[in-house]
Coordinates of C-alpha atoms in Angstrom, one line a residue:
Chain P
X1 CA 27.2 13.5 96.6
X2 CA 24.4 15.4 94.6
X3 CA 22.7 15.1 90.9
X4 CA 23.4 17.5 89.1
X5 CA 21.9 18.3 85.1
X6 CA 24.4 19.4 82.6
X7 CA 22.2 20.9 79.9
X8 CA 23.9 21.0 76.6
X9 CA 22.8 23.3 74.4
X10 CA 24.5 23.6 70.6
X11 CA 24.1 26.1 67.7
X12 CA 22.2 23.2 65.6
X13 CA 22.9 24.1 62.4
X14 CA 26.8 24.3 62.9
X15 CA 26.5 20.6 64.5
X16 CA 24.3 19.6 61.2
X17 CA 27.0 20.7 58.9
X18 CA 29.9 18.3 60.4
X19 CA 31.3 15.7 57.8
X20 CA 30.7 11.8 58.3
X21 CA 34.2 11.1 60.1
X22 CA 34.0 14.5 62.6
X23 CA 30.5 13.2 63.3
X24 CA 31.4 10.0 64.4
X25 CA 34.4 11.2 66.1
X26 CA 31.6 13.3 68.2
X27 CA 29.7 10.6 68.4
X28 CA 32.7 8.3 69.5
X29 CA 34.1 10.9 72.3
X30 CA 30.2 11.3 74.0
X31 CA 29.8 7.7 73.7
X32 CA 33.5 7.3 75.6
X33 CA 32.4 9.7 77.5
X34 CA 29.4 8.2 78.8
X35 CA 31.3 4.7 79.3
X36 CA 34.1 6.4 81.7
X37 CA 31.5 7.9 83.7
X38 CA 29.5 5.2 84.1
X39 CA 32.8 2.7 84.9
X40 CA 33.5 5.7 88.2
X41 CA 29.9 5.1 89.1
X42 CA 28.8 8.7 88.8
X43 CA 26.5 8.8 85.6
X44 CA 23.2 8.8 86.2
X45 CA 21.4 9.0 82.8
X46 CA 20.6 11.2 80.3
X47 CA 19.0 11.9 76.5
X48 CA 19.7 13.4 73.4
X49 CA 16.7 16.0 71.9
X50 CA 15.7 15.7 68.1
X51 CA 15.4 19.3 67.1
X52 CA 12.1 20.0 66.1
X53 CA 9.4 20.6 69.0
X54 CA 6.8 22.8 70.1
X55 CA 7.3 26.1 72.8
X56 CA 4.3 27.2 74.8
X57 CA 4.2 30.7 76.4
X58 CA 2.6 30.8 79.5
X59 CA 0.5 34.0 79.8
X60 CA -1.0 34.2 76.3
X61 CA -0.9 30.1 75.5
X62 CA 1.0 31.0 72.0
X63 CA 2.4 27.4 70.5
X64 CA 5.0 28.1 68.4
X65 CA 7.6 26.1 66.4
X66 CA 10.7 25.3 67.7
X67 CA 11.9 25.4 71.4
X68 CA 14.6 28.3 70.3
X69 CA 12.8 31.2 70.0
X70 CA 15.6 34.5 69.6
X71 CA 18.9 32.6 70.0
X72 CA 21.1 30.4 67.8
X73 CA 21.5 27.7 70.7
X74 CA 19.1 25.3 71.4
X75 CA 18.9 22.6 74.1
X76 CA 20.4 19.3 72.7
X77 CA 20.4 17.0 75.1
X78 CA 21.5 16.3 79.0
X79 CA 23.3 14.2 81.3
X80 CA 22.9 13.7 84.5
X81 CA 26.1 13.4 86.9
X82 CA 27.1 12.8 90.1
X83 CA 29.5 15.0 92.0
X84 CA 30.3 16.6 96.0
X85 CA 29.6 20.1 94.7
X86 CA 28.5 22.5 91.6
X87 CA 32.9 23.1 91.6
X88 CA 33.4 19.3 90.8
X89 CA 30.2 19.2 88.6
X90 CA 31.9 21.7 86.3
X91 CA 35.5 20.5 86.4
X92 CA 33.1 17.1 85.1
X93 CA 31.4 18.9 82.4
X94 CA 34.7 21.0 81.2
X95 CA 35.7 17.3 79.7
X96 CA 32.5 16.7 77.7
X97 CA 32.8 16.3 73.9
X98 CA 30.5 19.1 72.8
X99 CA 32.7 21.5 75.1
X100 CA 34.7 21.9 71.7
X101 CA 31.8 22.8 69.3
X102 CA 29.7 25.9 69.3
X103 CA 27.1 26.5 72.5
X104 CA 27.3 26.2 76.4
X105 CA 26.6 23.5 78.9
X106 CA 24.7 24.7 81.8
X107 CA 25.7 23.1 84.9
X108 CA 22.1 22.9 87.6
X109 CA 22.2 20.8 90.9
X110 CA 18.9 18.7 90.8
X111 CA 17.0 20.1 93.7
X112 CA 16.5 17.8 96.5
X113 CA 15.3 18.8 100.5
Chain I
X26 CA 25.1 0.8 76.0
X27 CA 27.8 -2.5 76.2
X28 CA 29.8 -2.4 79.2
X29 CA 31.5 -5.7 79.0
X30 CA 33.0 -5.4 76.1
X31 CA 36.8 -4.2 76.3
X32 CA 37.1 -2.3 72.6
X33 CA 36.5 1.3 73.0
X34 CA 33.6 2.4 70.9
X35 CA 35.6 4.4 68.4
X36 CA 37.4 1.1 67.5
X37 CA 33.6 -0.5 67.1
X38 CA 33.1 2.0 64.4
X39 CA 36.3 2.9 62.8
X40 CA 35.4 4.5 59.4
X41 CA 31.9 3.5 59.1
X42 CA 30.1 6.9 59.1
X43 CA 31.6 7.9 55.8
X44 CA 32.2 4.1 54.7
X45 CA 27.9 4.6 55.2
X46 CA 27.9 8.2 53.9
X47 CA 28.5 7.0 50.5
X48 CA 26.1 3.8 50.9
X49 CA 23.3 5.9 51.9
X50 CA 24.0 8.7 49.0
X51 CA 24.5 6.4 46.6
X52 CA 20.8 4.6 47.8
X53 CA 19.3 7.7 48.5
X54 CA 20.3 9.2 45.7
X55 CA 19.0 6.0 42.9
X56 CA 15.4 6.4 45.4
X57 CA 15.0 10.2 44.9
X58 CA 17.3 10.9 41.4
X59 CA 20.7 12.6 40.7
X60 CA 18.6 15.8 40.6
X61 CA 18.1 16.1 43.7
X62 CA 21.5 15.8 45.2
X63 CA 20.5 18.3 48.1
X64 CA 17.6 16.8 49.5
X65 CA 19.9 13.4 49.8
X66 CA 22.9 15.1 51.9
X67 CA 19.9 16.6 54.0
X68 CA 18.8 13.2 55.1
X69 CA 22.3 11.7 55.6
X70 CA 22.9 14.8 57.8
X71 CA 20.0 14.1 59.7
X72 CA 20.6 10.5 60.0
X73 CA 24.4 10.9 61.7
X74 CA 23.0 13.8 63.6
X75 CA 20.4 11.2 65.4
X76 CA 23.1 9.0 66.0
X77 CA 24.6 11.8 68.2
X78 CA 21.8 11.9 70.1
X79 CA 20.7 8.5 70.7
X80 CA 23.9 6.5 70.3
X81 CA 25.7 8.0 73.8
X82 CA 22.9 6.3 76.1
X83 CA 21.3 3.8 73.7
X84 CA 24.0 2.4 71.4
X85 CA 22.4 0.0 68.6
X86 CA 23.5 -4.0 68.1
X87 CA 23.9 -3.1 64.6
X88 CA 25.1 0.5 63.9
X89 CA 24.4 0.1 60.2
X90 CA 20.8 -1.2 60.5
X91 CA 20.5 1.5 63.3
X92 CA 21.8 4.3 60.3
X93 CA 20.2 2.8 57.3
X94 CA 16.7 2.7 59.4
X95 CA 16.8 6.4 60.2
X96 CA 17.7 7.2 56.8
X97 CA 14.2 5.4 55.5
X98 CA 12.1 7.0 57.9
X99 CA 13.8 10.7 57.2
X100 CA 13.5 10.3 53.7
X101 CA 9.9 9.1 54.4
X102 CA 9.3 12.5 56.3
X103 CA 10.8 14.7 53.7
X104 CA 8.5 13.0 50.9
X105 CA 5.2 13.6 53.6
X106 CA 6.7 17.4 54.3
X107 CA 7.3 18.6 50.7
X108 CA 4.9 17.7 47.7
X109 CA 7.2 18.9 45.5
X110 CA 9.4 15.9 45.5
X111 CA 6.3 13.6 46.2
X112 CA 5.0 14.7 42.9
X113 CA 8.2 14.1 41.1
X114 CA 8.7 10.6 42.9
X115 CA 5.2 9.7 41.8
X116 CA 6.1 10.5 38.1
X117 CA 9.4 9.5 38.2
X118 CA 7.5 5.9 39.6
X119 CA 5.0 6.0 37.3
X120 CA 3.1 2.8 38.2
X121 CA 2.4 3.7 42.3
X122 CA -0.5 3.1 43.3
X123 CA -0.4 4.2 46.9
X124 CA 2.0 5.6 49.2
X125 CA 3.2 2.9 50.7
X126 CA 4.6 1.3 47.4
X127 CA 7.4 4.4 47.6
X128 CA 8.2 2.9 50.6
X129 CA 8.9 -0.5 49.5
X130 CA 10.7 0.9 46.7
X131 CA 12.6 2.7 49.1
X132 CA 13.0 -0.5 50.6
X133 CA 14.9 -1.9 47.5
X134 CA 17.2 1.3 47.4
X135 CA 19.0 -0.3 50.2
X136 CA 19.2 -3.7 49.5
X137 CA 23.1 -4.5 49.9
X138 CA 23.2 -5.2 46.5
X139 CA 21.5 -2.5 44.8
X140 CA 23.6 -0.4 46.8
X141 CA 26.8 -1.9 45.1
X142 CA 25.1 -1.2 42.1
X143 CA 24.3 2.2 42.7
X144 CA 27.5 3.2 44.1
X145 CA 29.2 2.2 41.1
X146 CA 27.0 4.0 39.2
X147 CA 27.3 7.5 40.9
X148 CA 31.4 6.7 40.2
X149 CA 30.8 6.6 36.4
X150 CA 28.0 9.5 36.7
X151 CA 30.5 11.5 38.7
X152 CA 33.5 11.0 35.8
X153 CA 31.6 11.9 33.1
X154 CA 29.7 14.8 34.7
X155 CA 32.6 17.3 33.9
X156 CA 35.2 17.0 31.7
X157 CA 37.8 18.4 34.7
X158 CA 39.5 15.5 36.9
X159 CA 40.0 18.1 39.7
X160 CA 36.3 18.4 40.1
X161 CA 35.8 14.6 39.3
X162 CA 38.2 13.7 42.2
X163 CA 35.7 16.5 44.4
X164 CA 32.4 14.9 43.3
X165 CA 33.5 11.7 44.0
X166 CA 35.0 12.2 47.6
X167 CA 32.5 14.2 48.8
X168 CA 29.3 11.6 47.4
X169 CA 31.3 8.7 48.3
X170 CA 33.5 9.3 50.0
X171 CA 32.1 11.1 52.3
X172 CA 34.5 13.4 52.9
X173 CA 33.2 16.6 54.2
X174 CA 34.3 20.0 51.7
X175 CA 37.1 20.6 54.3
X176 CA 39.0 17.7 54.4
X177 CA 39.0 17.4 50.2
X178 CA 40.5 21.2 50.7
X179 CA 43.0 20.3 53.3
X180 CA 44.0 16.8 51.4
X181 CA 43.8 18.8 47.7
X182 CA 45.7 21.3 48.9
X183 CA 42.5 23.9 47.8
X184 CA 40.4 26.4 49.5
X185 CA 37.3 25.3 51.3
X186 CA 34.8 27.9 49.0
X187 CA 36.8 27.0 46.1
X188 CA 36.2 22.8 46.8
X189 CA 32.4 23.6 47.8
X190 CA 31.8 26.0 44.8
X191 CA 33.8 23.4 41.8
X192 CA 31.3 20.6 44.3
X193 CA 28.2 23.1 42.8
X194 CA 29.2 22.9 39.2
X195 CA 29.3 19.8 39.1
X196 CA 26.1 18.8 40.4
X197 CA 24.7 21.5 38.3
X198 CA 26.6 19.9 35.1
X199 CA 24.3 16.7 35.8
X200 CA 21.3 18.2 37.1
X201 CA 21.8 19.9 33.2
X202 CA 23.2 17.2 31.3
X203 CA 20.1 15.0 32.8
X204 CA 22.5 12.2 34.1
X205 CA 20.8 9.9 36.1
X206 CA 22.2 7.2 37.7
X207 CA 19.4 4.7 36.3
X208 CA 20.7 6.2 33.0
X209 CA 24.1 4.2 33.5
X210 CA 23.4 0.8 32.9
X211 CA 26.3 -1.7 34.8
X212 CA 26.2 -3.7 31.9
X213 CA 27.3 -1.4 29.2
X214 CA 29.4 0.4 31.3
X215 CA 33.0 -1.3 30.4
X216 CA 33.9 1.1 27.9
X217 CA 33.2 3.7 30.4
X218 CA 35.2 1.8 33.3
X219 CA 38.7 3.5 31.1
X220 CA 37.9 7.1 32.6
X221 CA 37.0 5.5 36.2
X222 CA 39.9 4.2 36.0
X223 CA 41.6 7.2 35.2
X224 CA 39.3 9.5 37.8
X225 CA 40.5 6.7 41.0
X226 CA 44.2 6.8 39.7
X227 CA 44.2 10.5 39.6
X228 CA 42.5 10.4 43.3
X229 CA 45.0 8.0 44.8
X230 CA 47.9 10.1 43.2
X231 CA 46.9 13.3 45.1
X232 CA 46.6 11.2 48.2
X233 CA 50.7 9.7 47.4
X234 CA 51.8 12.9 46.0
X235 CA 54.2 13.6 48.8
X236 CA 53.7 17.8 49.5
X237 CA 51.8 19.8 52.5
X238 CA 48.8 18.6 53.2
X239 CA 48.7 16.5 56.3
X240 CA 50.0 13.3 56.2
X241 CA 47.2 11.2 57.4
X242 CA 44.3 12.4 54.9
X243 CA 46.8 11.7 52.4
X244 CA 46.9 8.5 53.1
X245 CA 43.1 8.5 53.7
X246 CA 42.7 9.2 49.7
X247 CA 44.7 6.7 48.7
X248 CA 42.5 4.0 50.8
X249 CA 39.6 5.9 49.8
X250 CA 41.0 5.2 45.6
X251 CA 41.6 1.2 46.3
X252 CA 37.8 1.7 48.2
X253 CA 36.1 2.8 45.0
X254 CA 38.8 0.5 42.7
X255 CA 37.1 -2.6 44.9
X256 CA 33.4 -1.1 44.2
X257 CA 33.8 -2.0 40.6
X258 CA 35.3 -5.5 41.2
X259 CA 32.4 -6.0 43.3
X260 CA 29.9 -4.5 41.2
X261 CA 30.1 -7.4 38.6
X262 CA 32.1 -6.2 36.6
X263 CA 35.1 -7.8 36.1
X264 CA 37.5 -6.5 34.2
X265 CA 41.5 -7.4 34.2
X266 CA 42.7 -3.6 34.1
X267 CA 41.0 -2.8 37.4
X268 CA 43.0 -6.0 39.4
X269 CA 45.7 -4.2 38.3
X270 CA 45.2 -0.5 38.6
X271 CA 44.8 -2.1 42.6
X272 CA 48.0 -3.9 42.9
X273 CA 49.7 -1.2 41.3
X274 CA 48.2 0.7 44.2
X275 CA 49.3 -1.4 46.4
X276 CA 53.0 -1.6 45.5
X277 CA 52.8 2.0 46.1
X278 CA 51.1 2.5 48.8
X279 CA 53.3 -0.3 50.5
X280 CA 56.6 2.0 50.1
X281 CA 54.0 4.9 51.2
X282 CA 56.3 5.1 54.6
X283 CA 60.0 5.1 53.2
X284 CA 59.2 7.6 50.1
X285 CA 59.2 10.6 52.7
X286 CA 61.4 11.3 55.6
X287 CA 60.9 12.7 59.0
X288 CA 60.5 16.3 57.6
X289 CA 58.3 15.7 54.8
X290 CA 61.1 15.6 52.4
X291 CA 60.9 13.3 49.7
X292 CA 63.4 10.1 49.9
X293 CA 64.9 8.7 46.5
X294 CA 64.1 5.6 45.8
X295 CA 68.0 4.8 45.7
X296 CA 68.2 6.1 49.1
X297 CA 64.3 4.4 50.8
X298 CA 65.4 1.8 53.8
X299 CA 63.6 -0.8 51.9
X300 CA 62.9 -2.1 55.5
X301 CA 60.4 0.1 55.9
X302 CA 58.2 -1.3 53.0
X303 CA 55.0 -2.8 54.0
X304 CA 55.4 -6.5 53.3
X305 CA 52.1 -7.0 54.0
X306 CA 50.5 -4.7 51.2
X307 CA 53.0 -6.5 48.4
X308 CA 51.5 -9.3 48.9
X309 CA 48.0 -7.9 48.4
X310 CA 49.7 -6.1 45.5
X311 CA 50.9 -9.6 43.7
X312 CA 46.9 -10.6 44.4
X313 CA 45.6 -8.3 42.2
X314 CA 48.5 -8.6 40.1
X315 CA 48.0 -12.3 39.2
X316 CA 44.2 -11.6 38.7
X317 CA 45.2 -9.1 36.4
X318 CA 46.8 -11.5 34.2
X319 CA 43.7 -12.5 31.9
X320 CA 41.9 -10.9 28.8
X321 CA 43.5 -9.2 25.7
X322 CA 44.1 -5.9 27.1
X323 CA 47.3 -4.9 28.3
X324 CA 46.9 -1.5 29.8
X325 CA 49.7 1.5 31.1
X326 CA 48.5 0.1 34.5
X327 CA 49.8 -3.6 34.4
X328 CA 52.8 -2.2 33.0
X329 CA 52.7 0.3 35.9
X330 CA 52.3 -2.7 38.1
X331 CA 54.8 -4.7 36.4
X332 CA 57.4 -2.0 36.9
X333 CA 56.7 -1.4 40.5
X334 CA 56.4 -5.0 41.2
X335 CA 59.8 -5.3 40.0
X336 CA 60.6 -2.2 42.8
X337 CA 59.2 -4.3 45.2
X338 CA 61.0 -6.9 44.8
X339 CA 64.5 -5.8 44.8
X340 CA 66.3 -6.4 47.9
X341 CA 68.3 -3.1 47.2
X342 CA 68.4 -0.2 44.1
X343 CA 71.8 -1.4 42.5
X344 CA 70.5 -5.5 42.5
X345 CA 67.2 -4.1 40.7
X346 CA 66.9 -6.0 37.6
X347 CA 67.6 -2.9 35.5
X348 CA 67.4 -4.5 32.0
X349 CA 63.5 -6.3 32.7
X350 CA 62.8 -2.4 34.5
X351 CA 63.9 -1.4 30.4
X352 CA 62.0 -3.6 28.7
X353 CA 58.1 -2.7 30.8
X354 CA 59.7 0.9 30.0
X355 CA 60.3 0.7 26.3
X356 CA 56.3 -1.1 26.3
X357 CA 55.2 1.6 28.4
X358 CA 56.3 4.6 26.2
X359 CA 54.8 2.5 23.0
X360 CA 51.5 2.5 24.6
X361 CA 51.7 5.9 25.9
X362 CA 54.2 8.0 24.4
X363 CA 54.1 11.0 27.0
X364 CA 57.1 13.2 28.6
X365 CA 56.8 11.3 31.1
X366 CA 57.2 8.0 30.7
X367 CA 59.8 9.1 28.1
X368 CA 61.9 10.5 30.8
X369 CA 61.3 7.8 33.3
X370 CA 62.4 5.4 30.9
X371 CA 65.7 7.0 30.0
X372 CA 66.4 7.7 34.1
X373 CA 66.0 3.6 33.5
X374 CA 68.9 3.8 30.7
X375 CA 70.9 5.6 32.5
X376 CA 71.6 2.6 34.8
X377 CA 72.3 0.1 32.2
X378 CA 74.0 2.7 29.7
X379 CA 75.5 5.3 32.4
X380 CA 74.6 8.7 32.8
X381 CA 77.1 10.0 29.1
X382 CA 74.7 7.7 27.4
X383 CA 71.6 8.4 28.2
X384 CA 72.1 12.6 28.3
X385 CA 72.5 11.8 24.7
X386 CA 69.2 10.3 24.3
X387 CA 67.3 13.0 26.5
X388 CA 69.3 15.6 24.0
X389 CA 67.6 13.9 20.9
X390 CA 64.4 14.5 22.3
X391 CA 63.9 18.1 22.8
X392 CA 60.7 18.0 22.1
X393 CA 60.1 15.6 25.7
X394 CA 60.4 19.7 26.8
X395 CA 56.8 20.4 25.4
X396 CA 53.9 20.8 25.1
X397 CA 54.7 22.9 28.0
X398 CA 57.6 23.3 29.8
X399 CA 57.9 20.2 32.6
X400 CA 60.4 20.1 35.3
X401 CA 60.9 16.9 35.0
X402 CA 62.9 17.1 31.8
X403 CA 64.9 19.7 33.5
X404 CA 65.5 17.7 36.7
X405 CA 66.3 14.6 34.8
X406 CA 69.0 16.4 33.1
X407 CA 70.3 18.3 36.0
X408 CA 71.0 14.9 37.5
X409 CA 72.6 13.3 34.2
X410 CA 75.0 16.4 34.3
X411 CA 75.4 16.2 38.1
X412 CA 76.2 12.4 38.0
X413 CA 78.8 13.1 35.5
X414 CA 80.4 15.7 37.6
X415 CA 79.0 18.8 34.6
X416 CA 78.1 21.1 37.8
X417 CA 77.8 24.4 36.6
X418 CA 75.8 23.0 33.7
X419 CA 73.4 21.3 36.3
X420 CA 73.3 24.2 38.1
X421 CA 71.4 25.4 35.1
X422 CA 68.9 22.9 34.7
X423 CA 68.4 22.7 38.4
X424 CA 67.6 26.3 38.5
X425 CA 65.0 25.8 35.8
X426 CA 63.7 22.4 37.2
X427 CA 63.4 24.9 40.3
X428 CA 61.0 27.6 38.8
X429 CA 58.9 24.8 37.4
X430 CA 57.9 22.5 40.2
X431 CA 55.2 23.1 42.1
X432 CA 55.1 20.2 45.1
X433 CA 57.1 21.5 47.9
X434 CA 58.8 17.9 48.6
X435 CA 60.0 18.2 44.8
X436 CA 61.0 21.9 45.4
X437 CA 62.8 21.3 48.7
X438 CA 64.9 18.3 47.1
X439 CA 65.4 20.6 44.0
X440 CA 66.9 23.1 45.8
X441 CA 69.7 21.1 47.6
X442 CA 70.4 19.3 45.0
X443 CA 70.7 22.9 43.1
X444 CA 73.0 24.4 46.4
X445 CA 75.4 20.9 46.4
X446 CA 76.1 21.9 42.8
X447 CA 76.9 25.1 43.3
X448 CA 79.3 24.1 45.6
X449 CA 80.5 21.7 44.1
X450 CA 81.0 24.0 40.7
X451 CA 83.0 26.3 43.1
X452 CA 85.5 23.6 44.2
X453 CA 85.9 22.9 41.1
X454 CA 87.1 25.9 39.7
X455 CA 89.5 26.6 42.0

């Protein structure tokens, strides 16, 4: 079995316009989510971003505002799973609640040697 | 997060995000004034949208704490972030000294209490703000309600630009008209409370309105109308017409399940399988009902209540106490002498005097035809006619009843009614 980090990214601003009861049926599902995971043994943490944050570019040590610089997505949080292999790590991350709003999840084994 | 306990966490939270939508509005909203409607939705946004990120790993002990918390400490950052609004707060709080005393002020916005208050107030603000009950209804739902532009479209059978633009107006109207909610004063609000009244009745009527839309939000507005109904009982303010606007309510919303069949078409109330009335809910219904039974007042809705009461009651149509149903009726069109209730009452007639009997009446009353054209005088004679086997007569009111109606329930039991006619005209000639 390996880590792996399911990045979830979301277009913010479509997320921010949800009414109260789709909101906490969002909320609801990831919590469910979570719990189901956890009952199998295979989730091994994770944290939601707030939105607002700082980006530094290397080379010429620009701070900017906001980690999304060109695109509409944004980083909004990760989990982190346990599965045998990147195939099971997806089939995981296909049932996550965001998977039906706007934005990606990017699936990364954590890197161990 | 609580592992050991057995109730999923969608069950831990059932409706409270827009149960708390419409606390925190109405809170937020006496803290930063009507007038700035905008900035308040942006923090309540903000608020649920924390939630979703901390709630998954980290959920609170007490969720509405956890909510209310956030809510302070946005609407803290916004005042730090935009002088603007700290300005106006300062002036609109003349006496603060410092800072901080916003925030105890702030504080006091969301005392329980205060928010009752408060929420009750945004209800009279919203009725008065425009003069249209459509937009009323909107303003309401979407402030406290909390129901996001979408759903009021899906539920008011509207488009979504067409609900979010008649939402603008009527925050414009107040931002214009200078209604504040400090400007409504609970105590002088009882003369007030008749166009609540009105505004929750009208709400709850689109939600049992049996058409379209889906059938859960339906049912959503009419819990959402006995919500707001139960703000102003418990925002001191007693008063015997609300106890029974909510047990008329509730004698409705109890038959709620046999009024429409498997295929959305509407079920006579001759026809319901009484069975299927919710017990339950009568009983609430005869609560309010007996509650209702003080003061001077008696309004259309305790005879409304009275009559449905009577409904409820019956252990099938024919054993209805038909004569008691004519006498609420006959008090009913006295205190409001509308179309309508002049044609429900003589539907009422019909099943003391027959059908012969009480075509005569309608037929004395033209005028129940006007001001404009309603197709309930039309269906109401179509049926006298059919019931006294006049088919090709009914036809023609059936046909007109037809062109009138706009509910699709009403249409689709027009038109059958209209095509067993026909039929039945055709037998007959032959």
């Amino acid at each position: 079995m390996k880590n792996f980090m399911l990045l979830l990214r979301e277009e913010i601003e479509e997320t921010q316009k949800l009414p109260p009861q789709e909101f906490q049926e969002l909320v609801a599902a990831h919590m469910n989510w979570v719990q189901e995971l956890t009952e199998k043994g295979i989730f091994k943490g994770g944290e939601g971003l707030e939105y607002e944050g700082k980006t530094i570019k290397n080379a010429t040590r620009v701070v900017s505002d906001g980690p999304f610089i060109e695109t509409k997505e944004c980083v909004g949080g990760y989990y982190i799973i346990q599965a045998a292999d990147i195939d099971a790590a997806v089939e995981i991350a296909k049932n996550c609640p965001c998977i039906k709003y706007p934005g990606s999840i990017e699936v990364r084994a954590v890197s161990v040697y | 997060m609580e592992k050991d306990e057995n109730i999923s966490p969608q069950e831990k939270i059932g409706h409270l995000f827009r149960e708390l939508s419409g606390k925190m509005t109405a809170a937020l909203s006496h803290f930063f004034g009507l007038q700035h409607l905008e900035f308040v939705e942006d923090v309540v946004q903000e608020t649920f949208y924390a939630a979703l990120k901390t709630w998954p790993t980290h959920f609170p002990a007490n969720p509405q704490a956890w909510l209310f918390k956030v809510a302070k400490n946005k609407a803290i950052n916004l005042i730090k972030r935009n002088h603007h609004i700290r300005d106006h707060l300062i002036k609109k709080y003349w006496n603060l000294h410092h800072e901080n005393d916003l925030f105890s002020i702030m504080d006091g916005a969301f005392d329980e209490g205060i928010i009752h208050d408060n929420q009750f107030r945004l209800l009279i603000a919203g009725s008065h703000a425009t003069v249209n009950s459509r937009n009323q209804i909107i303003f309401i739902l979407k402030t406290l309600g909390g129901f996001g532009t979408s759903e009021i479209a899906n539920a008011l059978i509207m488009n979504t630009e067409a609900v979010a633009k008649n939402y603008q107006r009527t925050v414009k109207a107040l931002k214009e008209k200078g209604i504040g909610l400090e400007d409504v004063s609970v105590r002088e609000t009882r003369a007030k409370l008749d166009l609540v009244h009105k505004v929750i009745y009208l709400l709850f009527n689109e939600g049992y309105k049996a058409s379209s839309g889906p059938h859960l939000l339906k049912e959503e507005l009419c819990f959402e109308a006995i919500r707001l109904a139960k703000i102003l009982l418990q925002a001191h303010c007693f008063n015997p017409a609300t106890n029974a606007l909510l047990s008329l309510m509730y004698f409705n919303l109890a038959r709620f399940q046999g009024r429409v069949g498997q295929m959305g078409e509407l079920i006579l109330l001759k026809d319901q399988d009484r069975k299927l009335w919710d017990k339950q809910l009568i009983g609430i219904g005869f609560q309010y009902f007996s509650e209702s039974m003080t003061g001077e007042n008696l309004t259309s809705f305790h005879i409304e209540a009275a009559i449905a009461s009577l409904h409820c009651i019956s252990s099938d149509y024919k054993s209805t106490d038909w004569s008691k149903l004519l006498f609420y009726h006959d008090k009913l069109v006295a205190l409001n002498p509308s179309p309508v209730t002049h044609l429900n009452r003589i539907v009422v007639l019909k099943m003391i005097k027959g059908p012969g009997f009480a075509l005569k009446q309608l037929l004395e009353n033209e005028h129940l035809q006007t001001p404009k054209k309603n197709y309930l005088y039309f269906a109401v004679k179509g049926q006298l006619l059919e019931e006294q086997h006049m088919f090709s007569d009914a036809v023609a009111d059936y046909e007109a009843a037809l062109s009138l109606a706009e509910n699709q329930s009403e249409k689709r039991f027009l038109s059958q009614r209209l095509e067993q006619c026909k039929i039945n005209a055709q037998a007959g000639n032959k």
